[in-house]
Amino acid sequence: MDEKKKVIFSGIQPSGNLTIGNYLGALKNWVKLQDEYDCYYCVVDLHAITVRQEPKELRRRTLEVLAIYLAAGLDPEKNTLFIQSHVPAHSEGAWLLNCFTYLGELGRMTQYKDKSQRYGDSISAGLLNYPVLMAADILLYNADLVPVGIDQKQHLELTRDIAERFNKLFSPTFNIPEPYIPETGTKIMDLQEPTKKMSKSADNPNSYILILDPPDVIRKKISRAVTDSLGTVKYSDEQPGVKNLMTILNALTGMTMEQIEKKYEGQGYAQFKLDVADAIVTELEPIQKRIKEILDDKEYLENIYKKGAEKANYVASKTIRKMQKKIGFIPR
Ligand code: TYM
């Protein structure tokens, strides 16, 4: 029965064009979970505005991310797919939880430290409070599991701390969620600087492969990916560029690292890179076609996000009322 299924929550920010990092670290794994779990997948537009967004672009990208969810294989009948700002409980919950989160905890978040360096003087308070909004996202649905790439692990640990604190201060209210980090594709690295995470906000387009990059662009970017002068396909920390391309190939084809090493033994990098590019194109081409079809049918998209918001609103506002009652607010 549905009620017994464990709950999953995850989201992606519509803050840039999605990369193959988002696909392999998150989306591809979400699709595998949809039969077994009660899944909530959200387009987290409230998170996106922690850095400046052009309103028109934000609108376009929000719908595009939802279309990508669907095109990647998330079934709207099985999953609750919605847009974060359509469910006011996320903002409300974030405020409540902000009052049970310490400034010191937020200042220690690696992503905040990185981004605040990048944006210099114009860091919004939202950027600091961002992980609290993420905690609200997860706790409002009493999620058991949160499938994310490893870069989000620290935020999830903070979510657990906040939930435990609230439960202890009042009485058991929240489930303590577990991260659900895939074995493969956990962290796809930048193609130009393979010691850095591949990010949709990188300045150099050769650093990333976008889900919507055309095949010829994908092939060009992979051929330009930084490797090394050793010339052997080996899964080693000394060869971060090669290691990253192997991770991508493994996540896409299921070939093990040993199988990949063996296949390209004594061959240099040329064929290896051609095959990595081919694997990406083979995976993404049908998805790209579906994304375009879905985006052409705005009514279909609207039906999905409206239905999703309705279900999410129902569940999340129940949790808000529970929180308010425990905190000591007068019931409405
Ligand atoms: P975001 O939008 O940066 O990334 C979305 C998902 O993609 C994963 N990811 C990667 N995985 C592997 N390699 C990479 N290079 C890579 N880049 C991104 C991320 O780990 C993430 O799973 N704070 C979140 C969004 C969020 C959220 C949530 C997630 C908001 N509320 C609640 C889970 C639960 C974020 O910025 O993800």
mmCIF file of C-alpha atoms and ligand atoms in Angstrom:
data_model
loop_
_atom_site.group_PDB
_atom_site.id
_atom_site.type_symbol
_atom_site.label_atom_id
_atom_site.label_comp_id
_atom_site.label_asym_id
_atom_site.label_seq_id
_atom_site.Cartn_x
_atom_site.Cartn_y
_atom_site.Cartn_z
ATOM 1 C CA MET A 1 0.000 0.000 0.000
ATOM 2 C CA ASP A 2 1.072 3.572 -0.778
ATOM 3 C CA GLU A 3 1.023 4.661 2.864
ATOM 4 C CA LYS A 4 3.736 2.189 3.701
ATOM 5 C CA LYS A 5 6.176 3.345 1.082
ATOM 6 C CA LYS A 6 9.227 5.230 2.313
ATOM 7 C CA VAL A 7 9.327 8.886 1.348
ATOM 8 C CA ILE A 8 11.922 10.489 -0.890
ATOM 9 C CA PHE A 9 12.519 14.197 -1.443
ATOM 10 C CA SER A 10 14.977 15.877 -3.775
ATOM 11 C CA GLY A 11 15.309 18.934 -5.979
ATOM 12 C CA ILE A 12 17.408 20.773 -8.520
ATOM 13 C CA GLN A 13 17.842 24.535 -8.774
ATOM 14 C CA PRO A 14 16.769 26.239 -11.991
ATOM 15 C CA SER A 15 19.774 28.529 -11.626
ATOM 16 C CA GLY A 16 21.617 27.524 -14.793
ATOM 17 C CA ASN A 17 21.402 24.983 -17.566
ATOM 18 C CA LEU A 18 21.550 21.487 -16.115
ATOM 19 C CA THR A 19 24.738 19.505 -16.627
ATOM 20 C CA ILE A 20 25.548 15.859 -16.963
ATOM 21 C CA GLY A 21 26.657 16.173 -13.313
ATOM 22 C CA ASN A 22 23.054 16.892 -12.296
ATOM 23 C CA TYR A 23 21.923 14.051 -14.511
ATOM 24 C CA LEU A 24 24.327 11.395 -13.279
ATOM 25 C CA GLY A 25 24.542 12.597 -9.663
ATOM 26 C CA ALA A 26 20.800 13.014 -9.204
ATOM 27 C CA LEU A 27 18.222 12.598 -11.949
ATOM 28 C CA LYS A 28 19.268 9.251 -13.393
ATOM 29 C CA ASN A 29 19.072 7.748 -9.910
ATOM 30 C CA TRP A 30 15.728 9.347 -9.104
ATOM 31 C CA VAL A 31 14.181 7.521 -12.029
ATOM 32 C CA LYS A 32 15.225 4.183 -10.528
ATOM 33 C CA LEU A 33 13.471 4.965 -7.240
ATOM 34 C CA GLN A 34 10.022 5.899 -8.511
ATOM 35 C CA ASP A 35 8.422 2.467 -8.201
ATOM 36 C CA GLU A 36 9.659 1.613 -4.769
ATOM 37 C CA TYR A 37 9.203 4.932 -2.959
ATOM 38 C CA ASP A 38 6.747 7.774 -2.503
ATOM 39 C CA CYS A 39 8.805 10.450 -4.272
ATOM 40 C CA TYR A 40 8.593 14.246 -4.172
ATOM 41 C CA TYR A 41 10.776 15.919 -6.794
ATOM 42 C CA CYS A 42 10.784 19.672 -6.740
ATOM 43 C CA VAL A 43 12.159 22.459 -8.935
ATOM 44 C CA VAL A 44 13.700 24.604 -6.212
ATOM 45 C CA ASP A 45 13.156 28.117 -7.543
ATOM 46 C CA LEU A 46 13.274 29.667 -4.052
ATOM 47 C CA HIS A 47 16.826 28.358 -3.744
ATOM 48 C CA ALA A 48 17.761 29.777 -7.148
ATOM 49 C CA ILE A 49 17.115 33.388 -6.077
ATOM 50 C CA THR A 50 19.855 33.245 -3.440
ATOM 51 C CA VAL A 51 21.954 34.555 -6.320
ATOM 52 C CA ARG A 52 20.658 37.086 -8.877
ATOM 53 C CA GLN A 53 18.382 35.670 -11.569
ATOM 54 C CA GLU A 54 16.923 37.374 -14.592
ATOM 55 C CA PRO A 55 13.120 36.980 -14.130
ATOM 56 C CA LYS A 56 12.439 35.904 -17.706
ATOM 57 C CA GLU A 57 15.273 33.363 -17.649
ATOM 58 C CA LEU A 58 14.175 32.019 -14.270
ATOM 59 C CA ARG A 59 10.684 31.388 -15.640
ATOM 60 C CA ARG A 60 12.057 29.678 -18.730
ATOM 61 C CA ARG A 61 14.476 27.519 -16.777
ATOM 62 C CA THR A 62 11.946 26.496 -14.148
ATOM 63 C CA LEU A 63 9.733 24.966 -16.832
ATOM 64 C CA GLU A 64 12.762 23.528 -18.589
ATOM 65 C CA VAL A 65 13.934 21.738 -15.424
ATOM 66 C CA LEU A 66 10.465 20.258 -14.975
ATOM 67 C CA ALA A 67 10.512 19.134 -18.622
ATOM 68 C CA ILE A 68 13.929 17.562 -18.013
ATOM 69 C CA TYR A 69 12.543 15.630 -15.020
ATOM 70 C CA LEU A 70 9.797 14.238 -17.214
ATOM 71 C CA ALA A 71 12.020 13.560 -20.217
ATOM 72 C CA ALA A 72 14.547 11.725 -18.054
ATOM 73 C CA GLY A 73 11.776 9.288 -17.178
ATOM 74 C CA LEU A 74 10.006 10.541 -14.047
ATOM 75 C CA ASP A 75 6.377 9.493 -14.350
ATOM 76 C CA PRO A 76 3.979 12.219 -13.127
ATOM 77 C CA GLU A 77 1.500 9.541 -12.112
ATOM 78 C CA LYS A 78 4.001 7.920 -9.766
ATOM 79 C CA ASN A 79 5.848 10.967 -8.416
ATOM 80 C CA THR A 80 4.795 14.298 -6.986
ATOM 81 C CA LEU A 81 6.470 16.808 -9.301
ATOM 82 C CA PHE A 82 6.139 20.457 -8.342
ATOM 83 C CA ILE A 83 7.613 23.930 -8.199
ATOM 84 C CA GLN A 84 8.869 24.978 -4.769
ATOM 85 C CA SER A 85 7.384 28.503 -4.766
ATOM 86 C CA HIS A 86 3.920 27.023 -5.378
ATOM 87 C CA VAL A 87 3.990 25.542 -1.896
ATOM 88 C CA PRO A 88 4.208 28.432 0.628
ATOM 89 C CA ALA A 89 4.979 25.976 3.445
ATOM 90 C CA HIS A 90 8.580 25.860 2.231
ATOM 91 C CA SER A 91 9.144 29.543 3.005
ATOM 92 C CA GLU A 92 7.161 29.315 6.225
ATOM 93 C CA GLY A 93 8.984 26.196 7.378
ATOM 94 C CA ALA A 94 12.335 27.749 6.564
ATOM 95 C CA TRP A 95 11.549 30.721 8.829
ATOM 96 C CA LEU A 96 10.540 28.489 11.709
ATOM 97 C CA LEU A 97 13.628 26.323 11.334
ATOM 98 C CA ASN A 98 15.879 29.391 10.978
ATOM 99 C CA CYS A 99 15.042 30.137 14.586
ATOM 100 C CA PHE A 100 16.425 26.726 15.590
ATOM 101 C CA THR A 101 19.633 26.969 13.555
ATOM 102 C CA TYR A 102 22.858 28.552 14.747
ATOM 103 C CA LEU A 103 24.726 31.153 12.768
ATOM 104 C CA GLY A 104 27.948 29.231 13.348
ATOM 105 C CA GLU A 105 26.506 26.141 11.698
ATOM 106 C CA LEU A 106 25.558 28.089 8.600
ATOM 107 C CA GLY A 107 28.899 29.861 8.328
ATOM 108 C CA ARG A 108 30.683 26.506 8.250
ATOM 109 C CA MET A 109 28.896 25.248 5.127
ATOM 110 C CA THR A 110 31.428 24.707 2.338
ATOM 111 C CA GLN A 111 29.035 25.747 -0.414
ATOM 112 C CA TYR A 112 28.352 29.038 1.387
ATOM 113 C CA LYS A 113 32.054 29.668 1.838
ATOM 114 C CA ASP A 114 32.753 28.954 -1.851
ATOM 115 C CA LYS A 115 29.862 31.004 -3.171
ATOM 116 C CA SER A 116 30.423 33.930 -0.849
ATOM 117 C CA GLN A 117 33.984 34.165 -2.134
ATOM 118 C CA ARG A 118 32.720 34.076 -5.676
ATOM 119 C CA TYR A 119 30.063 36.765 -5.205
ATOM 120 C CA GLY A 120 32.168 39.052 -3.028
ATOM 121 C CA ASP A 121 30.242 42.057 -1.743
ATOM 122 C CA SER A 122 26.836 41.088 -3.021
ATOM 123 C CA ILE A 123 26.174 38.018 -0.883
ATOM 124 C CA SER A 124 22.528 37.874 0.104
ATOM 125 C CA ALA A 125 21.386 36.704 3.527
ATOM 126 C CA GLY A 126 19.516 34.072 1.543
ATOM 127 C CA LEU A 127 22.785 32.459 0.545
ATOM 128 C CA LEU A 128 23.672 31.934 4.193
ATOM 129 C CA ASN A 129 20.198 30.679 5.081
ATOM 130 C CA TYR A 130 19.940 28.457 2.030
ATOM 131 C CA PRO A 131 20.568 25.152 3.891
ATOM 132 C CA VAL A 132 17.692 25.925 6.270
ATOM 133 C CA LEU A 133 15.323 26.180 3.321
ATOM 134 C CA MET A 134 16.700 22.863 2.155
ATOM 135 C CA ALA A 135 16.051 21.395 5.606
ATOM 136 C CA ALA A 136 12.463 22.664 5.428
ATOM 137 C CA ASP A 137 12.036 21.072 1.976
ATOM 138 C CA ILE A 138 13.048 17.694 3.312
ATOM 139 C CA LEU A 139 11.441 17.766 6.756
ATOM 140 C CA LEU A 140 8.043 19.028 5.593
ATOM 141 C CA TYR A 141 7.471 15.696 3.860
ATOM 142 C CA ASN A 142 9.122 13.642 6.583
ATOM 143 C CA ALA A 143 11.444 12.224 3.962
ATOM 144 C CA ASP A 144 13.302 9.025 4.786
ATOM 145 C CA LEU A 145 15.805 9.308 1.982
ATOM 146 C CA VAL A 146 17.307 12.183 0.036
ATOM 147 C CA PRO A 147 19.014 11.186 -3.219
ATOM 148 C CA VAL A 148 21.734 13.747 -3.979
ATOM 149 C CA GLY A 149 25.301 14.012 -5.229
ATOM 150 C CA ILE A 150 27.996 13.981 -2.587
ATOM 151 C CA ASP A 151 28.367 17.795 -2.688
ATOM 152 C CA GLN A 152 25.054 18.054 -0.810
ATOM 153 C CA LYS A 153 26.050 15.724 2.025
ATOM 154 C CA GLN A 154 27.016 18.512 4.414
ATOM 155 C CA HIS A 155 23.643 20.233 3.942
ATOM 156 C CA LEU A 156 21.944 16.977 4.730
ATOM 157 C CA GLU A 157 23.929 16.533 7.915
ATOM 158 C CA LEU A 158 22.781 19.985 8.997
ATOM 159 C CA THR A 159 19.183 19.007 8.167
ATOM 160 C CA ARG A 160 19.545 16.012 10.471
ATOM 161 C CA ASP A 161 20.988 18.202 13.251
ATOM 162 C CA ILE A 162 18.149 20.716 12.961
ATOM 163 C CA ALA A 163 15.540 17.933 12.976
ATOM 164 C CA GLU A 164 17.080 16.284 16.023
ATOM 165 C CA ARG A 165 17.261 19.603 17.849
ATOM 166 C CA PHE A 166 13.601 20.361 17.151
ATOM 167 C CA ASN A 167 12.533 16.853 18.194
ATOM 168 C CA LYS A 168 14.493 17.146 21.404
ATOM 169 C CA LEU A 169 13.300 20.656 22.278
ATOM 170 C CA PHE A 170 9.633 19.800 21.737
ATOM 171 C CA SER A 171 8.702 16.193 21.026
ATOM 172 C CA PRO A 172 9.326 13.810 18.132
ATOM 173 C CA THR A 173 8.120 15.701 15.058
ATOM 174 C CA PHE A 174 10.471 14.926 12.198
ATOM 175 C CA ASN A 175 11.837 11.794 10.710
ATOM 176 C CA ILE A 176 15.652 11.920 10.579
ATOM 177 C CA PRO A 177 16.434 11.687 6.855
ATOM 178 C CA GLU A 178 19.310 9.716 5.376
ATOM 179 C CA PRO A 179 21.337 10.805 2.380
ATOM 180 C CA TYR A 180 21.052 8.416 -0.539
ATOM 181 C CA ILE A 181 24.214 8.825 -2.523
ATOM 182 C CA PRO A 182 24.701 6.665 -5.612
ATOM 183 C CA GLU A 183 27.840 4.590 -6.056
ATOM 184 C CA THR A 184 28.478 5.913 -9.523
ATOM 185 C CA GLY A 185 28.232 9.471 -10.739
ATOM 186 C CA THR A 186 28.458 10.755 -7.180
ATOM 187 C CA LYS A 187 30.641 13.620 -8.257
ATOM 188 C CA ILE A 188 31.300 14.500 -11.866
ATOM 189 C CA MET A 189 34.244 16.829 -12.177
ATOM 190 C CA ASP A 190 34.942 19.914 -14.296
ATOM 191 C CA LEU A 191 36.318 18.856 -17.706
ATOM 192 C CA GLN A 192 38.937 21.622 -17.702
ATOM 193 C CA GLU A 193 39.892 21.541 -14.021
ATOM 194 C CA PRO A 194 39.128 17.968 -12.976
ATOM 195 C CA THR A 195 39.853 18.613 -9.306
ATOM 196 C CA LYS A 196 36.750 20.852 -9.162
ATOM 197 C CA LYS A 197 33.090 19.774 -9.254
ATOM 198 C CA MET A 198 31.361 20.175 -12.626
ATOM 199 C CA SER A 199 29.007 23.089 -12.101
ATOM 200 C CA LYS A 200 26.257 24.712 -14.142
ATOM 201 C CA SER A 201 27.576 28.096 -13.064
ATOM 202 C CA ALA A 202 31.166 27.674 -14.330
ATOM 203 C CA ASP A 203 32.431 30.468 -16.594
ATOM 204 C CA ASN A 204 34.066 28.299 -19.250
ATOM 205 C CA PRO A 205 31.501 26.281 -21.276
ATOM 206 C CA ASN A 206 34.197 23.669 -22.014
ATOM 207 C CA SER A 207 34.093 22.813 -18.300
ATOM 208 C CA TYR A 208 30.739 21.115 -18.496
ATOM 209 C CA ILE A 209 28.433 19.064 -20.698
ATOM 210 C CA LEU A 210 24.878 20.361 -20.616
ATOM 211 C CA ILE A 211 21.940 17.984 -20.808
ATOM 212 C CA LEU A 212 20.823 20.077 -23.796
ATOM 213 C CA ASP A 213 24.197 20.311 -25.581
ATOM 214 C CA PRO A 214 23.903 19.167 -29.220
ATOM 215 C CA PRO A 215 25.874 16.005 -30.151
ATOM 216 C CA ASP A 216 28.636 17.867 -32.029
ATOM 217 C CA VAL A 217 29.186 20.174 -29.039
ATOM 218 C CA ILE A 218 29.356 17.169 -26.687
ATOM 219 C CA ARG A 219 31.947 15.499 -28.910
ATOM 220 C CA LYS A 220 34.027 18.680 -29.109
ATOM 221 C CA LYS A 221 33.938 19.255 -25.345
ATOM 222 C CA ILE A 222 34.973 15.670 -24.570
ATOM 223 C CA SER A 223 37.796 15.805 -27.123
ATOM 224 C CA ARG A 224 39.026 18.977 -25.352
ATOM 225 C CA ALA A 225 38.672 17.529 -21.849
ATOM 226 C CA VAL A 226 41.906 17.846 -19.889
ATOM 227 C CA THR A 227 43.736 14.547 -19.360
ATOM 228 C CA ASP A 228 47.496 14.110 -18.777
ATOM 229 C CA SER A 229 50.642 13.019 -20.564
ATOM 230 C CA LEU A 230 50.749 9.483 -19.125
ATOM 231 C CA GLY A 231 48.669 8.060 -21.957
ATOM 232 C CA THR A 232 47.166 5.168 -19.977
ATOM 233 C CA VAL A 233 43.500 4.799 -19.112
ATOM 234 C CA LYS A 234 43.760 4.120 -15.408
ATOM 235 C CA TYR A 235 41.422 4.849 -12.471
ATOM 236 C CA SER A 236 43.839 6.763 -10.289
ATOM 237 C CA ASP A 237 43.876 9.965 -8.236
ATOM 238 C CA GLU A 238 47.027 10.937 -10.083
ATOM 239 C CA GLN A 239 44.991 11.137 -13.288
ATOM 240 C CA PRO A 240 41.909 13.138 -12.260
ATOM 241 C CA GLY A 241 40.854 13.973 -15.831
ATOM 242 C CA VAL A 242 40.965 10.360 -17.000
ATOM 243 C CA LYS A 243 39.345 9.202 -13.759
ATOM 244 C CA ASN A 244 36.449 11.589 -14.352
ATOM 245 C CA LEU A 245 35.883 10.401 -17.918
ATOM 246 C CA MET A 246 35.942 6.822 -16.628
ATOM 247 C CA THR A 247 33.346 7.722 -13.985
ATOM 248 C CA ILE A 248 31.113 9.143 -16.702
ATOM 249 C CA LEU A 249 31.536 6.045 -18.883
ATOM 250 C CA ASN A 250 30.896 3.747 -15.935
ATOM 251 C CA ALA A 251 27.755 5.649 -14.875
ATOM 252 C CA LEU A 252 26.386 5.566 -18.408
ATOM 253 C CA THR A 253 27.278 2.077 -19.573
ATOM 254 C CA GLY A 254 27.693 0.088 -16.374
ATOM 255 C CA MET A 255 31.176 -1.024 -17.474
ATOM 256 C CA THR A 256 33.378 -1.458 -14.397
ATOM 257 C CA MET A 257 36.622 0.482 -13.992
ATOM 258 C CA GLU A 258 38.601 -2.743 -14.562
ATOM 259 C CA GLN A 259 36.717 -3.458 -17.761
ATOM 260 C CA ILE A 260 37.355 0.078 -18.998
ATOM 261 C CA GLU A 261 41.075 -0.127 -18.139
ATOM 262 C CA LYS A 262 41.367 -3.412 -19.966
ATOM 263 C CA LYS A 263 39.480 -2.296 -23.053
ATOM 264 C CA TYR A 264 41.773 0.708 -23.657
ATOM 265 C CA GLU A 265 45.057 -0.841 -22.582
ATOM 266 C CA GLY A 266 47.939 0.415 -24.709
ATOM 267 C CA GLN A 267 45.695 2.665 -26.823
ATOM 268 C CA GLY A 268 46.245 6.203 -25.518
ATOM 269 C CA TYR A 269 43.199 8.455 -25.101
ATOM 270 C CA ALA A 270 41.780 9.047 -28.591
ATOM 271 C CA GLN A 271 39.422 6.064 -28.899
ATOM 272 C CA PHE A 272 38.551 6.246 -25.199
ATOM 273 C CA LYS A 273 37.405 9.852 -25.556
ATOM 274 C CA LEU A 274 35.415 9.054 -28.705
ATOM 275 C CA ASP A 275 33.621 6.285 -26.820
ATOM 276 C CA VAL A 276 32.882 8.485 -23.796
ATOM 277 C CA ALA A 277 31.376 11.110 -26.117
ATOM 278 C CA ASP A 278 29.347 8.421 -27.893
ATOM 279 C CA ALA A 279 27.974 7.085 -24.616
ATOM 280 C CA ILE A 280 26.859 10.590 -23.598
ATOM 281 C CA VAL A 281 25.243 11.313 -26.963
ATOM 282 C CA THR A 282 23.447 7.944 -26.970
ATOM 283 C CA GLU A 283 22.020 8.633 -23.522
ATOM 284 C CA LEU A 284 21.096 12.276 -24.046
ATOM 285 C CA GLU A 285 19.772 12.384 -27.622
ATOM 286 C CA PRO A 286 16.397 10.720 -26.916
ATOM 287 C CA ILE A 287 16.011 12.768 -23.737
ATOM 288 C CA GLN A 288 16.680 15.998 -25.647
ATOM 289 C CA LYS A 289 14.033 15.095 -28.177
ATOM 290 C CA ARG A 290 11.484 14.510 -25.414
ATOM 291 C CA ILE A 291 12.406 17.752 -23.630
ATOM 292 C CA LYS A 292 11.599 19.721 -26.791
ATOM 293 C CA GLU A 293 8.281 17.921 -27.251
ATOM 294 C CA ILE A 294 7.277 18.487 -23.625
ATOM 295 C CA LEU A 295 8.213 22.175 -23.716
ATOM 296 C CA ASP A 296 6.001 22.604 -26.760
ATOM 297 C CA ASP A 297 3.019 21.456 -24.701
ATOM 298 C CA LYS A 298 2.714 24.074 -21.976
ATOM 299 C CA GLU A 299 -0.736 22.877 -20.988
ATOM 300 C CA TYR A 300 0.586 19.400 -20.217
ATOM 301 C CA LEU A 301 3.330 20.908 -18.049
ATOM 302 C CA GLU A 302 0.883 23.194 -16.275
ATOM 303 C CA ASN A 303 -1.396 20.272 -15.442
ATOM 304 C CA ILE A 304 1.494 18.401 -13.919
ATOM 305 C CA TYR A 305 2.863 21.191 -11.740
ATOM 306 C CA LYS A 306 -0.598 22.210 -10.567
ATOM 307 C CA LYS A 307 -1.496 18.683 -9.559
ATOM 308 C CA GLY A 308 1.903 18.243 -7.905
ATOM 309 C CA ALA A 309 1.557 21.474 -5.908
ATOM 310 C CA GLU A 310 -1.875 20.444 -4.687
ATOM 311 C CA LYS A 311 -0.596 17.189 -3.236
ATOM 312 C CA ALA A 312 2.589 18.775 -1.857
ATOM 313 C CA ASN A 313 0.591 21.624 -0.285
ATOM 314 C CA TYR A 314 -1.647 19.211 1.524
ATOM 315 C CA VAL A 315 1.211 17.252 3.081
ATOM 316 C CA ALA A 316 3.490 20.218 3.802
ATOM 317 C CA SER A 317 0.867 22.450 5.385
ATOM 318 C CA LYS A 318 -0.072 19.659 7.769
ATOM 319 C CA THR A 319 3.541 19.569 8.953
ATOM 320 C CA ILE A 320 3.598 23.360 9.319
ATOM 321 C CA ARG A 321 0.540 23.269 11.556
ATOM 322 C CA LYS A 322 2.150 20.589 13.648
ATOM 323 C CA MET A 323 5.327 22.658 13.997
ATOM 324 C CA GLN A 324 3.401 25.822 14.872
ATOM 325 C CA LYS A 325 1.435 24.032 17.543
ATOM 326 C CA LYS A 326 4.559 22.637 19.168
ATOM 327 C CA ILE A 327 6.317 25.994 19.068
ATOM 328 C CA GLY A 328 3.370 27.603 20.869
ATOM 329 C CA PHE A 329 1.392 29.490 18.245
ATOM 330 C CA ILE A 330 -2.356 29.827 18.644
ATOM 331 C CA PRO A 331 -4.128 27.365 16.328
ATOM 332 C CA ARG A 332 -6.082 28.986 13.491
HETATM 333 P P1 TYM B 1 21.948 21.601 -7.354
HETATM 334 O O1 TYM B 1 20.848 22.278 -8.099
HETATM 335 O O2 TYM B 1 23.262 22.288 -7.260
HETATM 336 O O3 TYM B 1 22.204 20.174 -7.951
HETATM 337 C C1 TYM B 1 21.137 19.255 -8.127
HETATM 338 C C2 TYM B 1 21.617 17.842 -7.878
HETATM 339 O O4 TYM B 1 22.704 17.520 -8.746
HETATM 340 C C3 TYM B 1 23.810 17.046 -7.999
HETATM 341 N N1 TYM B 1 25.045 17.509 -8.643
HETATM 342 C C4 TYM B 1 26.052 16.720 -8.987
HETATM 343 N N2 TYM B 1 26.240 15.397 -8.846
HETATM 344 C C5 TYM B 1 27.380 14.871 -9.319
HETATM 345 N N3 TYM B 1 28.369 15.598 -9.906
HETATM 346 C C6 TYM B 1 28.217 16.930 -10.068
HETATM 347 N N4 TYM B 1 29.166 17.651 -10.660
HETATM 348 C C7 TYM B 1 27.019 17.554 -9.592
HETATM 349 N N5 TYM B 1 26.561 18.830 -9.586
HETATM 350 C C8 TYM B 1 25.345 18.786 -8.999
HETATM 351 C C9 TYM B 1 23.657 17.648 -6.615
HETATM 352 O O5 TYM B 1 24.313 16.879 -5.636
HETATM 353 C C10 TYM B 1 22.147 17.622 -6.443
HETATM 354 O O6 TYM B 1 21.727 16.356 -5.983
HETATM 355 N N6 TYM B 1 20.721 22.396 -2.595
HETATM 356 C C11 TYM B 1 20.476 21.568 -3.733
HETATM 357 C C12 TYM B 1 19.047 21.589 -4.192
HETATM 358 C C13 TYM B 1 18.067 21.283 -3.112
HETATM 359 C C14 TYM B 1 17.798 20.007 -2.547
HETATM 360 C C15 TYM B 1 16.794 20.233 -1.588
HETATM 361 C C16 TYM B 1 18.328 18.746 -2.760
HETATM 362 C C17 TYM B 1 17.256 22.165 -2.517
HETATM 363 N N7 TYM B 1 16.471 21.548 -1.590
HETATM 364 C C18 TYM B 1 16.300 19.188 -0.829
HETATM 365 C C19 TYM B 1 17.806 17.716 -1.993
HETATM 366 C C20 TYM B 1 16.805 17.934 -1.032
HETATM 367 C C21 TYM B 1 21.339 22.042 -4.873
HETATM 368 O O7 TYM B 1 21.820 23.126 -4.902
HETATM 369 O O8 TYM B 1 21.448 21.185 -5.904
#
